[in-house]
């Protein structure tokens, strides 16, 4: 269970950071995959309108927390 959690956390962190870069500038690589949260999820949630950068950075922090939690699970 350790490895899937760390992988999921890493992907969430990458998606959050990529969305933040895409929001501030243009994501030059793998934008179609990494910016799903930024381009599909955020526009559908009215609560996040105007807070896109904070939502993406929060996703990156959540990914980091999941990675750390996955690393603390004993094998």
PDB file of C-alpha atoms in Angstrom:
ATOM      1  CA  UNK A   1       0.000   0.000   0.000  1.00  0.00           C
ATOM      2  CA  UNK A   2       3.009   2.248   0.431  1.00  0.00           C
ATOM      3  CA  UNK A   3       3.997   2.547  -3.229  1.00  0.00           C
ATOM      4  CA  UNK A   4       0.522   3.355  -4.657  1.00  0.00           C
ATOM      5  CA  UNK A   5       0.008   6.107  -2.073  1.00  0.00           C
ATOM      6  CA  UNK A   6       3.387   7.636  -2.793  1.00  0.00           C
ATOM      7  CA  UNK A   7       2.725   7.482  -6.530  1.00  0.00           C
ATOM      8  CA  UNK A   8      -0.721   9.054  -6.151  1.00  0.00           C
ATOM      9  CA  UNK A   9       0.718  11.769  -3.913  1.00  0.00           C
ATOM     10  CA  UNK A  10       3.469  12.485  -6.409  1.00  0.00           C
ATOM     11  CA  UNK A  11       0.945  12.786  -9.242  1.00  0.00           C
ATOM     12  CA  UNK A  12      -1.296  15.071  -7.175  1.00  0.00           C
ATOM     13  CA  UNK A  13       1.685  17.246  -6.321  1.00  0.00           C
ATOM     14  CA  UNK A  14       2.731  17.419  -9.985  1.00  0.00           C
ATOM     15  CA  UNK A  15      -0.819  18.252 -11.057  1.00  0.00           C
ATOM     16  CA  UNK A  16      -1.072  21.044  -8.478  1.00  0.00           C
ATOM     17  CA  UNK A  17       2.268  22.584  -9.399  1.00  0.00           C
ATOM     18  CA  UNK A  18       1.567  22.236 -13.113  1.00  0.00           C
ATOM     19  CA  UNK A  19      -1.824  23.895 -12.697  1.00  0.00           C
ATOM     20  CA  UNK A  20      -0.243  26.778 -10.789  1.00  0.00           C
ATOM     21  CA  UNK A  21       2.338  27.256 -13.549  1.00  0.00           C
ATOM     22  CA  UNK A  22      -0.394  27.038 -16.181  1.00  0.00           C
ATOM     23  CA  UNK A  23      -2.482  29.593 -14.313  1.00  0.00           C
ATOM     24  CA  UNK A  24       0.421  32.057 -14.080  1.00  0.00           C
ATOM     25  CA  UNK A  25       1.969  31.315 -17.464  1.00  0.00           C
ATOM     26  CA  UNK A  26       1.602  28.581 -20.112  1.00  0.00           C
ATOM     27  CA  UNK A  27       2.471  24.970 -19.296  1.00  0.00           C
ATOM     28  CA  UNK A  28       4.966  23.941 -21.985  1.00  0.00           C
ATOM     29  CA  UNK A  29       4.866  20.146 -21.570  1.00  0.00           C
ATOM     30  CA  UNK A  30       2.353  17.445 -20.613  1.00  0.00           C
ATOM     31  CA  UNK A  31      -0.323  20.084 -20.085  1.00  0.00           C
ATOM     32  CA  UNK A  32      -3.137  17.873 -21.358  1.00  0.00           C
ATOM     33  CA  UNK A  33      -2.536  15.331 -18.589  1.00  0.00           C
ATOM     34  CA  UNK A  34      -1.181  17.420 -15.734  1.00  0.00           C
ATOM     35  CA  UNK A  35      -3.713  20.242 -16.003  1.00  0.00           C
ATOM     36  CA  UNK A  36      -6.885  18.169 -15.775  1.00  0.00           C
ATOM     37  CA  UNK A  37      -7.625  19.599 -12.321  1.00  0.00           C
ATOM     38  CA  UNK A  38      -6.955  23.140 -13.496  1.00  0.00           C
ATOM     39  CA  UNK A  39      -8.928  22.947 -16.726  1.00  0.00           C
ATOM     40  CA  UNK A  40     -11.754  20.515 -15.915  1.00  0.00           C
ATOM     41  CA  UNK A  41     -12.415  20.415 -12.165  1.00  0.00           C
ATOM     42  CA  UNK A  42     -11.916  24.039 -11.098  1.00  0.00           C
ATOM     43  CA  UNK A  43     -14.251  25.645 -13.700  1.00  0.00           C
ATOM     44  CA  UNK A  44     -17.080  23.320 -12.623  1.00  0.00           C
ATOM     45  CA  UNK A  45     -16.899  24.337  -8.948  1.00  0.00           C
ATOM     46  CA  UNK A  46     -18.283  27.841  -8.455  1.00  0.00           C
ATOM     47  CA  UNK A  47     -16.709  28.133  -5.007  1.00  0.00           C
ATOM     48  CA  UNK A  48     -13.205  28.101  -6.553  1.00  0.00           C
ATOM     49  CA  UNK A  49     -13.857  30.898  -9.038  1.00  0.00           C
ATOM     50  CA  UNK A  50     -11.198  33.522  -8.456  1.00  0.00           C
ATOM     51  CA  UNK A  51      -9.132  31.199  -6.269  1.00  0.00           C
ATOM     52  CA  UNK A  52      -7.656  28.978  -8.988  1.00  0.00           C
ATOM     53  CA  UNK A  53      -4.048  29.521  -7.930  1.00  0.00           C
ATOM     54  CA  UNK A  54      -4.830  28.703  -4.292  1.00  0.00           C
ATOM     55  CA  UNK A  55      -6.746  25.588  -5.338  1.00  0.00           C
ATOM     56  CA  UNK A  56      -3.809  24.346  -7.407  1.00  0.00           C
ATOM     57  CA  UNK A  57      -1.305  25.043  -4.645  1.00  0.00           C
ATOM     58  CA  UNK A  58      -3.606  23.317  -2.149  1.00  0.00           C
ATOM     59  CA  UNK A  59      -3.678  20.274  -4.436  1.00  0.00           C
ATOM     60  CA  UNK A  60       0.134  20.291  -4.476  1.00  0.00           C
ATOM     61  CA  UNK A  61       0.240  20.434  -0.662  1.00  0.00           C
ATOM     62  CA  UNK A  62      -2.317  17.624  -0.449  1.00  0.00           C
ATOM     63  CA  UNK A  63      -0.154  15.543  -2.783  1.00  0.00           C
ATOM     64  CA  UNK A  64       2.876  16.158  -0.581  1.00  0.00           C
ATOM     65  CA  UNK A  65       0.917  15.136   2.520  1.00  0.00           C
ATOM     66  CA  UNK A  66      -0.243  11.927   0.807  1.00  0.00           C
ATOM     67  CA  UNK A  67       3.365  11.168  -0.197  1.00  0.00           C
ATOM     68  CA  UNK A  68       4.596  11.639   3.373  1.00  0.00           C
ATOM     69  CA  UNK A  69       1.706   9.593   4.774  1.00  0.00           C
ATOM     70  CA  UNK A  70       2.468   6.821   2.295  1.00  0.00           C
ATOM     71  CA  UNK A  71       6.086   6.832   3.377  1.00  0.00           C
ATOM     72  CA  UNK A  72       5.154   6.377   7.021  1.00  0.00           C
ATOM     73  CA  UNK A  73       3.109   3.241   6.476  1.00  0.00           C
ATOM     74  CA  UNK A  74       5.088   0.235   7.683  1.00  0.00           C
ATOM     75  CA  UNK A  75       5.704  -2.473   5.116  1.00  0.00           C
TER      76      UNK A  75
END
